[in-house]
JSON list of C-alpha atoms in Angstrom, two decimals:
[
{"chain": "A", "resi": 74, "resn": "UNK", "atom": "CA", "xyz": [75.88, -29.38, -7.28]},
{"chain": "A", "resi": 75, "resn": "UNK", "atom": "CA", "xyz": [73.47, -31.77, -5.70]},
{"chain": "A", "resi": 76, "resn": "UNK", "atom": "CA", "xyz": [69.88, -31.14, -4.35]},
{"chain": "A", "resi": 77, "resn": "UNK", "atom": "CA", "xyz": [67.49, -32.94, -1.97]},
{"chain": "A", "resi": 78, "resn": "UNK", "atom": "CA", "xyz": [63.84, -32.17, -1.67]},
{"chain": "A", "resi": 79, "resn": "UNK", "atom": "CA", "xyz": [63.34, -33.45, 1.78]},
{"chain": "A", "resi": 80, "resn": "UNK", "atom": "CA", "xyz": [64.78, -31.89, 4.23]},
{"chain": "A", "resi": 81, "resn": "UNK", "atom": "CA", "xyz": [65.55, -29.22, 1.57]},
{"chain": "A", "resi": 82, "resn": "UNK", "atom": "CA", "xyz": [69.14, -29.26, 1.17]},
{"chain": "A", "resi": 83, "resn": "UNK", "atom": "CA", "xyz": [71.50, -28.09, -1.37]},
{"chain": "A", "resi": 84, "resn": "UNK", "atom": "CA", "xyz": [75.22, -29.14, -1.85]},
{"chain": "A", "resi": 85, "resn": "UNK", "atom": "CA", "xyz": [78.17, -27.53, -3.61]},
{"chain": "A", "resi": 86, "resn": "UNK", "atom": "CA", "xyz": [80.99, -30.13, -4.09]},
{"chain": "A", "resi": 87, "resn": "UNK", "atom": "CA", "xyz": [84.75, -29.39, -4.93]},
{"chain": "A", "resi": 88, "resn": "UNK", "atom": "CA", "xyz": [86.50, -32.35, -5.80]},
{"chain": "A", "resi": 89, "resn": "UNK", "atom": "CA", "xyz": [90.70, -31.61, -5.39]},
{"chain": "A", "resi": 90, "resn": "UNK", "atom": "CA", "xyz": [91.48, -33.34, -7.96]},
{"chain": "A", "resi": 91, "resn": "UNK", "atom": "CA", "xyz": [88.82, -32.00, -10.39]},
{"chain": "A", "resi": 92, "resn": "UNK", "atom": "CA", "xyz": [88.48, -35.65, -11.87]},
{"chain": "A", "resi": 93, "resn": "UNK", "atom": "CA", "xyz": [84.28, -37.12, -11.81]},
{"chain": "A", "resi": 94, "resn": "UNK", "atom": "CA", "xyz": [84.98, -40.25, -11.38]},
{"chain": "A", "resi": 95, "resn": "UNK", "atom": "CA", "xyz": [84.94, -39.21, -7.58]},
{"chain": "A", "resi": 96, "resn": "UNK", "atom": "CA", "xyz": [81.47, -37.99, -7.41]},
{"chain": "A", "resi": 97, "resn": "UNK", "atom": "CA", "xyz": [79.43, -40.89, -6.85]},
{"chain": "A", "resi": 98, "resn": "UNK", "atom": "CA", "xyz": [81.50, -41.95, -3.73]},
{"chain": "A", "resi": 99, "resn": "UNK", "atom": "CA", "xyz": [81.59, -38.21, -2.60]},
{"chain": "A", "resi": 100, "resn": "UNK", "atom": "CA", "xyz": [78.05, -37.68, -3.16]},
{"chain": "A", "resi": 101, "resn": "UNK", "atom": "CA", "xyz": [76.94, -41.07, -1.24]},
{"chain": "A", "resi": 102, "resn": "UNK", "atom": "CA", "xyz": [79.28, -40.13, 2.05]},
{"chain": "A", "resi": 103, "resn": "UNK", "atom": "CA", "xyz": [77.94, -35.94, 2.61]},
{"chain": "A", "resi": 104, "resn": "UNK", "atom": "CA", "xyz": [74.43, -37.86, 1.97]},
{"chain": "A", "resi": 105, "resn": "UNK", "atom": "CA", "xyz": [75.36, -40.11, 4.75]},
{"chain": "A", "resi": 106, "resn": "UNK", "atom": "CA", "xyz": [76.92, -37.51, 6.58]},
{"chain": "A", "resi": 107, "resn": "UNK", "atom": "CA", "xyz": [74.04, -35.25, 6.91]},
{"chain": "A", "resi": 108, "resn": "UNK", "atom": "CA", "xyz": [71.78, -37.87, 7.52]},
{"chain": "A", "resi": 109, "resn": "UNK", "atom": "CA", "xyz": [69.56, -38.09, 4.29]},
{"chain": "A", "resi": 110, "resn": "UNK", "atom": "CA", "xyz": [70.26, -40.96, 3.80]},
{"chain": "A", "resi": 111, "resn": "UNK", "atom": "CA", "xyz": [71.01, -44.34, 5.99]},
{"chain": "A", "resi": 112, "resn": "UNK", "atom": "CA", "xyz": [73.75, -46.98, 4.81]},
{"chain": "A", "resi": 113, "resn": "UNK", "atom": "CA", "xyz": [70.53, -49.68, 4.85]},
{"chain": "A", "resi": 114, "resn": "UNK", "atom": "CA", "xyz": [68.70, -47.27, 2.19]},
{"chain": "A", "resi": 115, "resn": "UNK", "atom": "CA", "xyz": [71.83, -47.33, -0.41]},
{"chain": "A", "resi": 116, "resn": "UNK", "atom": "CA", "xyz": [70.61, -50.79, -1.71]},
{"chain": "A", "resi": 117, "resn": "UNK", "atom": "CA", "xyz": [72.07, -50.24, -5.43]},
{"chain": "A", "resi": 118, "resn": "UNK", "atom": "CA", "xyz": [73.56, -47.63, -5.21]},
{"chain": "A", "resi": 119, "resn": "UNK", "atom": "CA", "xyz": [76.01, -48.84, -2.37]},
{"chain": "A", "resi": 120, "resn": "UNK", "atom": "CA", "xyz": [77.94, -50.04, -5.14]},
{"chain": "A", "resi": 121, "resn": "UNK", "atom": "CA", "xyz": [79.00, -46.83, -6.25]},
{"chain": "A", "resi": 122, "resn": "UNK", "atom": "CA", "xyz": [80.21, -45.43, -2.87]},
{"chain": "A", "resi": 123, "resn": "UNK", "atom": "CA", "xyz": [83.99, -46.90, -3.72]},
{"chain": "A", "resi": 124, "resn": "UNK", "atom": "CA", "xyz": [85.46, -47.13, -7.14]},
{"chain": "A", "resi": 125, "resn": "UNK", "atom": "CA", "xyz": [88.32, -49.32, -7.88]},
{"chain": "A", "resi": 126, "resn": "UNK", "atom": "CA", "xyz": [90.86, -47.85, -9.97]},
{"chain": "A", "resi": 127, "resn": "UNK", "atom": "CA", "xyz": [92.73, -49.97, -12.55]},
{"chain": "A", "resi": 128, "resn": "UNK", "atom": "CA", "xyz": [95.39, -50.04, -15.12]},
{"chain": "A", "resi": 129, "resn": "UNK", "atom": "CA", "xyz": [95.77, -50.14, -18.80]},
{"chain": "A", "resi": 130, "resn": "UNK", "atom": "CA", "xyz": [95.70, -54.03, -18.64]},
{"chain": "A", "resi": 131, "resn": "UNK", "atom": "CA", "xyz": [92.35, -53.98, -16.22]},
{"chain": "A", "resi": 132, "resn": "UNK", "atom": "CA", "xyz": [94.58, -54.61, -13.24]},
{"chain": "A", "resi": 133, "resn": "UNK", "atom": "CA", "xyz": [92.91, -52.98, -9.86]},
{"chain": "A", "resi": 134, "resn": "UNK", "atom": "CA", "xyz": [95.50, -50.70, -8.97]},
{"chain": "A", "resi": 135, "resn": "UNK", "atom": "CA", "xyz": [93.62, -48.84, -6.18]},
{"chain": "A", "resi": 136, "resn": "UNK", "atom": "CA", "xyz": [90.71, -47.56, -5.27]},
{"chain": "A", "resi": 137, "resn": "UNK", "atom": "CA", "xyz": [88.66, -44.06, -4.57]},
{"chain": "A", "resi": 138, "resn": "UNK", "atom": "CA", "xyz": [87.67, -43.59, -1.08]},
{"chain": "A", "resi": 139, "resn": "UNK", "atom": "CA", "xyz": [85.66, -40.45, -0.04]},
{"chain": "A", "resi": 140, "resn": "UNK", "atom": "CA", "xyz": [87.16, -38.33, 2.10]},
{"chain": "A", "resi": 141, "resn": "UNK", "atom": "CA", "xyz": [84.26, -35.64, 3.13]},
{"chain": "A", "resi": 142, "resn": "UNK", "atom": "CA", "xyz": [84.79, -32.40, 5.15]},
{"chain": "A", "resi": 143, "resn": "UNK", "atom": "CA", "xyz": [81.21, -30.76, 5.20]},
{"chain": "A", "resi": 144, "resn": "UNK", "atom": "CA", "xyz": [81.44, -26.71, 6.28]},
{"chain": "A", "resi": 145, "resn": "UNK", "atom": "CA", "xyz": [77.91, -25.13, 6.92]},
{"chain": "A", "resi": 146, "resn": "UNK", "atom": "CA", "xyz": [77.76, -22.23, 4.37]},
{"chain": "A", "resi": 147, "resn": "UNK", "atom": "CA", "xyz": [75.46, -18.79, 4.64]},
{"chain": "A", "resi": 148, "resn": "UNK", "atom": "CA", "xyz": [72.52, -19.40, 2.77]},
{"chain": "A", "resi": 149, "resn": "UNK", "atom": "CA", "xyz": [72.75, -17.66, -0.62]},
{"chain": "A", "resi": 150, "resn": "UNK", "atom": "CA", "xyz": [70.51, -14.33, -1.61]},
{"chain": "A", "resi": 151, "resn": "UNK", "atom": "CA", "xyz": [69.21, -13.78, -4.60]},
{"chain": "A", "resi": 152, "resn": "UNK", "atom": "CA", "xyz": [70.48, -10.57, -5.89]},
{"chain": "A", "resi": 153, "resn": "UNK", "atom": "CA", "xyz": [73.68, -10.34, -4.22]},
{"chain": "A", "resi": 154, "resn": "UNK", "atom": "CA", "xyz": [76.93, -12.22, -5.44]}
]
């Protein structure tokens, strides 16, 4: 789950493969997305938006690309499940 004090946003993230080492580039692109963030504002942490995959031998066999579908969600109320 990530949250965002301004505009106040909350985000519940499935990844399909269930692996982390997705989340950075995931996180980064719904950011983008929604507007929270522009591509100019990244500055470091641009470099975590794709993560190159690589082999036993430190080969670069591929690399993670986000793939985001956002769905609007009812707001949640305390109390009820």
């Amino acid at each position: 789950c990530v949250a965002v004090g301004e505009p106040e946003l909350g985000l519940a993230l499935k990844l399909e493969d269930g692996a982390l080492r997705a989340l950075g580039p995931v996180v980064l692109e719904a950011l983008l997305e929604l507007g929270v963030i522009a591509e100019e504002e990244l500055g470091p942490l641009g470099a975590h938006r794709r993560v190159m995959l690589k082999n036993w031998r430190g080969t670069p066999i591929g690399e993670i690309r986000p793939v985001v579908s956002l769905e609007s969600g009812e707001p949640a109320v305390r109390g009820r499940n």
